[in-house]
mmCIF file of C-alpha atoms and ligand atoms in Angstrom:
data_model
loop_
_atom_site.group_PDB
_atom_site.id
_atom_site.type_symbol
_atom_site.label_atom_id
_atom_site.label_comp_id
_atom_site.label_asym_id
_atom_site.label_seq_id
_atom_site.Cartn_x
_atom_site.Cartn_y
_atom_site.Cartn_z
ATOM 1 C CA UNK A 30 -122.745 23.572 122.066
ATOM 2 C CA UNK A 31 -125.558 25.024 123.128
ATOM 3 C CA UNK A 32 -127.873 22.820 126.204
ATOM 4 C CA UNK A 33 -131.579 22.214 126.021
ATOM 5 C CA UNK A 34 -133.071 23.079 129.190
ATOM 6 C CA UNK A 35 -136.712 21.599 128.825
ATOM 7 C CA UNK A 36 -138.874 23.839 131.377
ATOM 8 C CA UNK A 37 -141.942 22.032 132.120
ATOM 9 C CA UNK A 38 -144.528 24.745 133.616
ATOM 10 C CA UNK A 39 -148.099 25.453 133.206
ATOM 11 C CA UNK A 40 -147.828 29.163 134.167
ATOM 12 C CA UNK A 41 -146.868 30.955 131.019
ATOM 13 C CA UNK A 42 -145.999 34.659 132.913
ATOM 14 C CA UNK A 43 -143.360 32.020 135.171
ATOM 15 C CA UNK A 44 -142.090 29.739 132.099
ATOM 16 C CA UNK A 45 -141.654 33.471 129.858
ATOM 17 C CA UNK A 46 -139.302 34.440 133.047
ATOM 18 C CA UNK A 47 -137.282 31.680 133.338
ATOM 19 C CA UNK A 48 -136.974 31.144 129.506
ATOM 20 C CA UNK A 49 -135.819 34.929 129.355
ATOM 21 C CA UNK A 50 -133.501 34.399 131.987
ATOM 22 C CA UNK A 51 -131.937 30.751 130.442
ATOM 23 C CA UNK A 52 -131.639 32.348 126.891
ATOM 24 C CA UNK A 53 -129.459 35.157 128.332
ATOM 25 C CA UNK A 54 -127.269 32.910 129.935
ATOM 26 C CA UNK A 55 -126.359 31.176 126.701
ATOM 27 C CA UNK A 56 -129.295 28.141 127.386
ATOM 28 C CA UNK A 57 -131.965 26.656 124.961
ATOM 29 C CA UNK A 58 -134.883 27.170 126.784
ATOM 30 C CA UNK A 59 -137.913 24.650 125.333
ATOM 31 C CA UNK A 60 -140.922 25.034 127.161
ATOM 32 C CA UNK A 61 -143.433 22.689 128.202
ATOM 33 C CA UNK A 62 -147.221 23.003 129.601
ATOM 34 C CA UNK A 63 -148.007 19.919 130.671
ATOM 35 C CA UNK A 64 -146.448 16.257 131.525
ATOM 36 C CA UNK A 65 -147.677 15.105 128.146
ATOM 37 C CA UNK A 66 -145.699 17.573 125.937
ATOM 38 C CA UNK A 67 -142.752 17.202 128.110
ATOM 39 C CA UNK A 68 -142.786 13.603 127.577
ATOM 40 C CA UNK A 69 -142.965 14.039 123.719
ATOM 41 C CA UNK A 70 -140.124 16.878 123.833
ATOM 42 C CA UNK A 71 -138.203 14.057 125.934
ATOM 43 C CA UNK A 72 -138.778 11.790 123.307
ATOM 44 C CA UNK A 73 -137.304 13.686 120.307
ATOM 45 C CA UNK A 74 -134.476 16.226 121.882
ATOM 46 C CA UNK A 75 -131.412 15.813 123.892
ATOM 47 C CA UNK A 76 -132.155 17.761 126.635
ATOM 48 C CA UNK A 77 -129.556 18.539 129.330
ATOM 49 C CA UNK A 78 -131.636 19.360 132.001
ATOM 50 C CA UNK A 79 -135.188 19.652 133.311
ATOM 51 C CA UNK A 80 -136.583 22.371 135.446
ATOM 52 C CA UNK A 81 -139.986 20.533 136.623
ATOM 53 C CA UNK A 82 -142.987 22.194 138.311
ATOM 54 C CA UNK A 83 -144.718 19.914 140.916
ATOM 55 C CA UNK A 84 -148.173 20.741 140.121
ATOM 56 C CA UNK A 85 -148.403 20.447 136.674
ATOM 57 C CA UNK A 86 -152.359 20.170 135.326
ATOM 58 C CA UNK A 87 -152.159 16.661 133.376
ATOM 59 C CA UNK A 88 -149.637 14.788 136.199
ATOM 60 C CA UNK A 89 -147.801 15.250 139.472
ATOM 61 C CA UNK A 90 -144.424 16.551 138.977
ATOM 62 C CA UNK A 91 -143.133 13.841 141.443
ATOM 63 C CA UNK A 92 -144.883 11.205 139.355
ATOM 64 C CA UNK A 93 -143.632 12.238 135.928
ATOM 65 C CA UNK A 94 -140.109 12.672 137.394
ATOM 66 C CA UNK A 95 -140.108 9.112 138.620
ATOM 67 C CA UNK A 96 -141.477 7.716 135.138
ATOM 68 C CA UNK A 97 -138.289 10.191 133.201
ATOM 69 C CA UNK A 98 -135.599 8.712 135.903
ATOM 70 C CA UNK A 99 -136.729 5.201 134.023
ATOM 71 C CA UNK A 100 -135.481 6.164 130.620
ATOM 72 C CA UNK A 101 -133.517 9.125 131.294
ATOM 73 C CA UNK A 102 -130.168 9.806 133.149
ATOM 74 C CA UNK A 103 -131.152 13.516 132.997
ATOM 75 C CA UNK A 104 -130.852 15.941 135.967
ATOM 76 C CA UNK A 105 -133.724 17.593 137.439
ATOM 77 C CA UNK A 106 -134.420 20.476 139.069
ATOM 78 C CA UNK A 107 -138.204 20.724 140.960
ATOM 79 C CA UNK A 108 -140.104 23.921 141.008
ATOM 80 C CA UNK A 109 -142.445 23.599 144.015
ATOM 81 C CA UNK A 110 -145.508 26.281 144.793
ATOM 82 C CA UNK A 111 -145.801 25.024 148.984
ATOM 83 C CA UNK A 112 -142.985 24.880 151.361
ATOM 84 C CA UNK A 113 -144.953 21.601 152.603
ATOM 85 C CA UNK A 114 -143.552 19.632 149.482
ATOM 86 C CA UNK A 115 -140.293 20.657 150.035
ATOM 87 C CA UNK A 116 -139.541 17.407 152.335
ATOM 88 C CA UNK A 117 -140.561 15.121 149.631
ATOM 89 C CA UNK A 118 -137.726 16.499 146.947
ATOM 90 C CA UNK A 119 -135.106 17.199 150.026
ATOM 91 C CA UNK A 120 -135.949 13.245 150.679
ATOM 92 C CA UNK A 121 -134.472 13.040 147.572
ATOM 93 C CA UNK A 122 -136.539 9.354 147.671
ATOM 94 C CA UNK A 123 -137.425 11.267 144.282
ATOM 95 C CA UNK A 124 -133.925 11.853 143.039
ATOM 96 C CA UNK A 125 -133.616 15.471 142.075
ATOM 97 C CA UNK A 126 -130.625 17.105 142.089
ATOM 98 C CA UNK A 127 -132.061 20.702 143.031
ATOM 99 C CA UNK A 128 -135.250 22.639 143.742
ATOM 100 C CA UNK A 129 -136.772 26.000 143.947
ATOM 101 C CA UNK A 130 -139.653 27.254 145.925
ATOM 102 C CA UNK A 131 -142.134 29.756 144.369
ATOM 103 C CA UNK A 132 -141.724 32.846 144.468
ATOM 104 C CA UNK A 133 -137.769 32.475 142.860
ATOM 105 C CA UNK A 134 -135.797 34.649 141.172
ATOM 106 C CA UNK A 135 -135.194 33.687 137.391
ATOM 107 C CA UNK A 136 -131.703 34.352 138.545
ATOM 108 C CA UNK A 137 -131.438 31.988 141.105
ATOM 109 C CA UNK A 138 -132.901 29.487 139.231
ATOM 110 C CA UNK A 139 -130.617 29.902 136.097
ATOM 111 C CA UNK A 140 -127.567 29.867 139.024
ATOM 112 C CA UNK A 141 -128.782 26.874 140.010
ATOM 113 C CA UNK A 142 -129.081 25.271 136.615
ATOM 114 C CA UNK A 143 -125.437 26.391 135.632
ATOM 115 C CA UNK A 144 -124.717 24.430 139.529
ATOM 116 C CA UNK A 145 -126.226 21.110 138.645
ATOM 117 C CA UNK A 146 -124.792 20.877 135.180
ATOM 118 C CA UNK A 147 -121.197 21.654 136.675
ATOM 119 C CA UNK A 148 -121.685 18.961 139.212
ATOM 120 C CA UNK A 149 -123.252 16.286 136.679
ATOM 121 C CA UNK A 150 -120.118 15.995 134.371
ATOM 122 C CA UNK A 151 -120.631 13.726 131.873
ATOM 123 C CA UNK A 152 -119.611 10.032 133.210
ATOM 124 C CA UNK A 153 -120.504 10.854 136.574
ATOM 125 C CA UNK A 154 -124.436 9.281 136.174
ATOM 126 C CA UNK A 155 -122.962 6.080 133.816
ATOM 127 C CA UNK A 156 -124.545 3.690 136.134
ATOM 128 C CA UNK A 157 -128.483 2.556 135.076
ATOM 129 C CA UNK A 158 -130.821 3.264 138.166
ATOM 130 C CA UNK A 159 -131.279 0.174 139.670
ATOM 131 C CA UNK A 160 -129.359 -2.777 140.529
ATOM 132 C CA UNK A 161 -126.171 -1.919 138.893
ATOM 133 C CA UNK A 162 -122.399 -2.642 138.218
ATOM 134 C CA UNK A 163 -119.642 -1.031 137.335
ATOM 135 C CA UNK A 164 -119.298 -0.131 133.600
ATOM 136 C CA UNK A 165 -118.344 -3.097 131.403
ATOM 137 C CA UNK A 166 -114.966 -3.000 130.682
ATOM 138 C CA UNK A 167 -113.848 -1.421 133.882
ATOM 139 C CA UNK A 168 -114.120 -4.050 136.684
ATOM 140 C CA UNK A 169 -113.062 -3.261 140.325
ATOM 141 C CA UNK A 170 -110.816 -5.150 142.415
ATOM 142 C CA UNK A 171 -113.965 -6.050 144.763
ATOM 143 C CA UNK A 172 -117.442 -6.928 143.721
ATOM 144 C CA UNK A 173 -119.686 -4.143 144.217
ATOM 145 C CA UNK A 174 -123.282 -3.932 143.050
ATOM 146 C CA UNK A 175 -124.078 -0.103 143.170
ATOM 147 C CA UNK A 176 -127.729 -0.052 143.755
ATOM 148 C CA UNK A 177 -128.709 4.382 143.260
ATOM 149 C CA UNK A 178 -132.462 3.694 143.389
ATOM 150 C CA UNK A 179 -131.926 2.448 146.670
ATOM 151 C CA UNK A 180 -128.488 4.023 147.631
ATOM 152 C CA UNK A 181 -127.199 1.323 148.933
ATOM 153 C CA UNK A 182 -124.027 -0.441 147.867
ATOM 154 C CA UNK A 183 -123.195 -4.354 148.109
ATOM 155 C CA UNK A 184 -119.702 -5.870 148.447
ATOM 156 C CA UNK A 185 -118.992 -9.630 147.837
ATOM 157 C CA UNK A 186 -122.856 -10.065 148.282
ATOM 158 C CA UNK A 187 -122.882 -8.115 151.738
ATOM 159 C CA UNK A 188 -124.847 -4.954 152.591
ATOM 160 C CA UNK A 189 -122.696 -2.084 153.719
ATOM 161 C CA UNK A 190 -123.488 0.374 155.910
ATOM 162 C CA UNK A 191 -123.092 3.809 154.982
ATOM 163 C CA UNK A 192 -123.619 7.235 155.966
ATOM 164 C CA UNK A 193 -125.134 9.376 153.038
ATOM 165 C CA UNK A 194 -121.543 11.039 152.166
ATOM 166 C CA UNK A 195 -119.645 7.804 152.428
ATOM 167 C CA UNK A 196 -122.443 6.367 149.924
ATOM 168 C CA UNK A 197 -121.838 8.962 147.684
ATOM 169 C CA UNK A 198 -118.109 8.939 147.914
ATOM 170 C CA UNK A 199 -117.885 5.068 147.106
ATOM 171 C CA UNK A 200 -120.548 5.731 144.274
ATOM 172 C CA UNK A 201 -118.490 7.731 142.587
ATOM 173 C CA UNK A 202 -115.201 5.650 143.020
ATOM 174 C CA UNK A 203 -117.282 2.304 141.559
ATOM 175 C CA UNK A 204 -118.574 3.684 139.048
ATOM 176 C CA UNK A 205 -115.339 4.331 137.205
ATOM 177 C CA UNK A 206 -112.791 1.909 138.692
ATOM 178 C CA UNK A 207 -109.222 2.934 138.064
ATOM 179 C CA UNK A 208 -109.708 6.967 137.610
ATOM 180 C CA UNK A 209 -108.206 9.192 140.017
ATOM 181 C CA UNK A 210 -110.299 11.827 141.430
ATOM 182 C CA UNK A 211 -108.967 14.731 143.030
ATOM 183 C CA UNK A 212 -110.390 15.604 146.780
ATOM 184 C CA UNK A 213 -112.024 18.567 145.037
ATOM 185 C CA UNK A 214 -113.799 16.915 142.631
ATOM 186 C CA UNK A 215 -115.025 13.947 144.965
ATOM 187 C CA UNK A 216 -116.032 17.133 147.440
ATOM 188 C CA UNK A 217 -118.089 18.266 144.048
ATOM 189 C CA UNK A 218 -119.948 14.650 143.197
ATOM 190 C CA UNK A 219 -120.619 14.030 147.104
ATOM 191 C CA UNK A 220 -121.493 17.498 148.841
ATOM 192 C CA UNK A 221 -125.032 19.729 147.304
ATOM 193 C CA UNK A 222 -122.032 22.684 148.861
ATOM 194 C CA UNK A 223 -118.695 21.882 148.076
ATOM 195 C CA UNK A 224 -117.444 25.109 149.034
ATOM 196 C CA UNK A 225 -119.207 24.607 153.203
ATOM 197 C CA UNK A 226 -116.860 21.604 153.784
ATOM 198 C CA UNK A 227 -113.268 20.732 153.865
ATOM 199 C CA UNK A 228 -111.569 18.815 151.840
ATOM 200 C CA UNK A 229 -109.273 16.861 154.661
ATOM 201 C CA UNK A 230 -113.201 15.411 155.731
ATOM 202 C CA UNK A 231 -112.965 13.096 152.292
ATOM 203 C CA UNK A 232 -109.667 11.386 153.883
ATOM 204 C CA UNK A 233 -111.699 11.152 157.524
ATOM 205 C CA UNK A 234 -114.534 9.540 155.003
ATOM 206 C CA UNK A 235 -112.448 7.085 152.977
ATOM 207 C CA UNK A 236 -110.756 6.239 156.302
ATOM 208 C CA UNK A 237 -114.193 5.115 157.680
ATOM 209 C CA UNK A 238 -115.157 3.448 154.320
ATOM 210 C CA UNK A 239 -111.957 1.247 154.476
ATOM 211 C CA UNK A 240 -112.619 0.400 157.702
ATOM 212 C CA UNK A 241 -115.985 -1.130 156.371
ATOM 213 C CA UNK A 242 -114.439 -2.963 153.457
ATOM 214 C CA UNK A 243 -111.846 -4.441 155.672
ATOM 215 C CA UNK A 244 -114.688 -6.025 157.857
ATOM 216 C CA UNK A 245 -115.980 -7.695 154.453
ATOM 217 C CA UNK A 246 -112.303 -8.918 153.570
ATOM 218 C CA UNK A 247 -109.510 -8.130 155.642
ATOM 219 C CA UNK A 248 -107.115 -8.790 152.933
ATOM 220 C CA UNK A 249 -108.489 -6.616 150.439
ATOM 221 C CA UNK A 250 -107.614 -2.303 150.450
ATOM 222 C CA UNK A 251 -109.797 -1.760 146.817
ATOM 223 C CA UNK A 252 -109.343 2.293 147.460
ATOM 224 C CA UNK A 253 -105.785 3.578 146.562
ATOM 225 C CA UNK A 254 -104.629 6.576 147.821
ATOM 226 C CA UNK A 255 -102.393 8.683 145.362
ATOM 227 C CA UNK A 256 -100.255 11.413 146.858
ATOM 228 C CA UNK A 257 -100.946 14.486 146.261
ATOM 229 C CA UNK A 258 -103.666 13.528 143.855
ATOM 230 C CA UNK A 259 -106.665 12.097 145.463
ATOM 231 C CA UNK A 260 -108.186 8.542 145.280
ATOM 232 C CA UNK A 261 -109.117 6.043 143.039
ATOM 233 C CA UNK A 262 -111.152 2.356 142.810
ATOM 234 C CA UNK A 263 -108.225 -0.532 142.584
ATOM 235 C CA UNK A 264 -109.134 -2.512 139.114
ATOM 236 C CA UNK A 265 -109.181 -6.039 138.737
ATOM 237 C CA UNK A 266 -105.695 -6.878 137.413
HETATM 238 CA CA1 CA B 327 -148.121 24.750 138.229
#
């Protein structure tokens, strides 16, 4: 099937680039001006991803990516002109899952495209933004609240404290409670560079984020370890 890529960009030499370069690589380029197409393109096509300029003439990219992170569990990829607004998408206080600084390659960008849809499989973003659960159906063995707007994760009413990859890890684990996941794909949903790290660092991870759950109930071991395999969420039984 082929993937809408909805390229929001007021520069029509930069969008004709990019759309070039997404159309060879098997995309659906739809291209945007300003916030207020994008919003009605949004509203009538599945789109699989957004490439989003920052300075866009009707809105602030930041802005209109907060509003589309409301309704929409779509990824996003920021275009930004000045290295100064770099900080504010790395922050990721924003939520996108890439960026690329002006001047880019159309190559790099598609790269990076192809990158973020890899790493957002479908079922990996289930959880609402906000104050959050677990999927219904699916209930863990502990109660977690999984908080992404805020990263922060909640067990039996208590705050934990994580380190950003230990967030992510335990993200991923609560969010569908009973599947196994492989070290290699948990090194794909928690690292921007899977390849950089090594896989053994997910066991030093989970070894740290037991160590945290056992301060909340010393009873309870909610991560199970499958040999060979990888890890998985205990369920409720
Ligand atoms: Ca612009």
């Amino acid at each position: 099937m082929t993937q809408t890529i909805l390229l929001v960009e007021d520069e029509p030499s930069i969008a004709e680039n990019i759309s070039y370069a997404l159309s060879t690589e098997g995309f659906a380029p739809r291209w945007c001006r300003t916030a207020g197409e994008a919003r009605e393109a949004l509203a009538s096509t599945d789109v699989a991803l957004i490439v989003l300029d920052v300075g866009l003439p009707d809105a602030n990219g930041f802005e209109l990516a907060r509003e589309i992170r409301q309704a929409h569990d779509v990824p996003i990829i920021f275009v930004t002109a000045r290295s100064s607004e770099i900080d504010r998408v790395v922050g990721l206080e924003i939520g996108a899952d890439d960026y690329v600084v002006k001047p880019f390659s159309p190559r790099e960008l598609t790269a990076r495209v192809k990158a973020v849809l890899r790493r957002v499989k479908p079922g990996t973003r289930a959880v609402e933004p906000g104050p959050a659960g677990p999927r219904p159906g699916r209930q863990p063995a502990m109660p977690f609240t999984l908080d992404e707007a805020r990263c922060r994760i909640t067990c039996a009413g208590r705050p934990l404290e994580l380190t950003r990859y230990e967030y992510r890890l335990l993200a991923a684990l609560i969010r569908s409670p009973g599947q196994v996941f492989s070290r290699g794909q948990l090194m794909e949903l928690a690292w921007e560079e899977p390849d950089v790290s090594l896989e053994r660092t997910i066991d030093t991870h989970m070894k740290t984020i037991r160590q945290k759950l056992r301060a909340i109930d010393p009873g309870a071991d909610p991560i199970q370890t499958h040999r060979g395999m990888g890890y998985s969420l205990k369920e409720k039984s």
